[in-house]
Each structure stands twice: as structure tokens, then as C-alpha cells.
Amino acid sequence: PPRSTLFPYTTLFRSLTYTGTHRGPVMGFAPTGRRFTYSGAAFFTATGGLLSDAWVLGDLDTLRSFLADGVRD
């Protein structure tokens, strides 16, 4: 089931899982071609029925650990 909490009317929180394939340089690390996964979260605010603010976080320590196993540019 989704791991979301809706706060009345204006704010939404959503936990995220980022996945992908390391195909291009990222943060100075050369591509490895390997799949990766790391966690994150997003916070959204609505004003007047429209998205007015978004704040998205990712576990960059986990991503850096993954990238460090590859070859540095």
C-alpha cells in the first residue's frame, strides 16, 4: 500500500524509492551500467487548489556509496 499521509486540504507527504540505471556521469562518477535504489521523501503544499510548493529529499549518502563502487571521472 502507498506510504502517504494526507494533511487536511493543503499538505501532502509521500515517501519515495528512486531506482534507475547508472548510464551517465553523476556527481563526478563515471557510469557503471548498474541498477541502483535509494530512499527519499517529498512534501507538497497546495494553495487555491494548485501546487504551490514542493520539497523533495533523497538519501544521497546511499547514492554516493553506490557511485563510489564505480570509476570516478
Coordinates of C-alpha atoms in Angstrom, one line a residue:
P1 CA 0.0 0.0 0.0
P2 CA 1.2 3.6 -0.5
R3 CA 3.0 5.1 2.4
S4 CA 1.4 8.6 2.3
T5 CA -0.2 10.8 4.9
L6 CA -2.6 13.5 3.7
F7 CA -3.0 16.5 6.0
P8 CA -6.3 18.3 5.6
Y9 CA -6.6 20.3 2.5
T10 CA -3.2 21.8 1.8
T11 CA -0.2 19.4 2.6
L12 CA 0.8 16.0 1.3
F13 CA 3.8 13.9 2.3
R14 CA 5.0 10.9 0.2
S15 CA 7.8 8.5 0.8
L16 CA 9.7 7.7 -2.3
T17 CA 12.0 5.0 -3.7
Y18 CA 14.3 6.1 -6.5
T19 CA 15.5 3.5 -8.9
G20 CA 17.5 3.6 -12.1
T21 CA 20.5 2.5 -14.2
H22 CA 23.7 4.5 -13.8
R23 CA 24.2 5.3 -17.5
G24 CA 25.8 8.8 -17.4
P25 CA 28.2 10.7 -15.1
V26 CA 26.6 11.7 -11.8
M27 CA 28.3 13.8 -9.1
G28 CA 31.7 13.3 -10.8
F29 CA 31.3 9.5 -11.0
A30 CA 31.6 7.7 -14.4
P31 CA 28.7 5.5 -15.5
T32 CA 28.8 1.8 -14.3
G33 CA 25.7 0.5 -16.1
R34 CA 24.5 -1.0 -12.8
R35 CA 21.0 -0.6 -11.3
F36 CA 20.6 1.4 -8.1
T37 CA 17.9 2.1 -5.5
Y38 CA 17.8 4.7 -2.7
S39 CA 15.1 6.2 -0.5
G40 CA 13.6 9.7 -0.3
A41 CA 10.6 11.8 0.6
A42 CA 8.5 14.6 -0.9
F43 CA 6.4 17.3 0.7
F44 CA 3.9 19.2 -1.3
T45 CA 1.7 22.3 -0.5
A46 CA -1.4 23.4 -2.3
T47 CA -2.8 26.9 -2.4
G48 CA -6.1 27.6 -4.1
G49 CA -6.3 24.1 -5.4
L50 CA -2.9 24.3 -7.2
L51 CA 0.5 23.0 -6.3
S52 CA 2.4 26.0 -4.7
D53 CA 5.4 24.4 -3.2
A54 CA 7.4 21.1 -3.4
W55 CA 10.3 19.9 -1.3
V56 CA 12.0 16.6 -2.4
L57 CA 14.7 14.8 -0.5
G58 CA 16.9 11.9 -1.4
D59 CA 19.3 9.7 0.6
L60 CA 22.4 11.0 -1.2
D61 CA 24.8 9.1 1.2
T62 CA 23.4 5.8 -0.1
L63 CA 23.6 7.1 -3.7
R64 CA 27.2 8.2 -3.2
S65 CA 28.1 4.8 -1.7
F66 CA 26.7 3.2 -4.8
L67 CA 28.6 5.5 -7.1
A68 CA 31.9 5.1 -5.2
D69 CA 31.9 1.5 -6.2
G70 CA 32.3 2.6 -9.8
V71 CA 35.1 4.5 -11.5
R72 CA 35.5 8.2 -10.7
D73 CA 35.7 10.7 -13.7

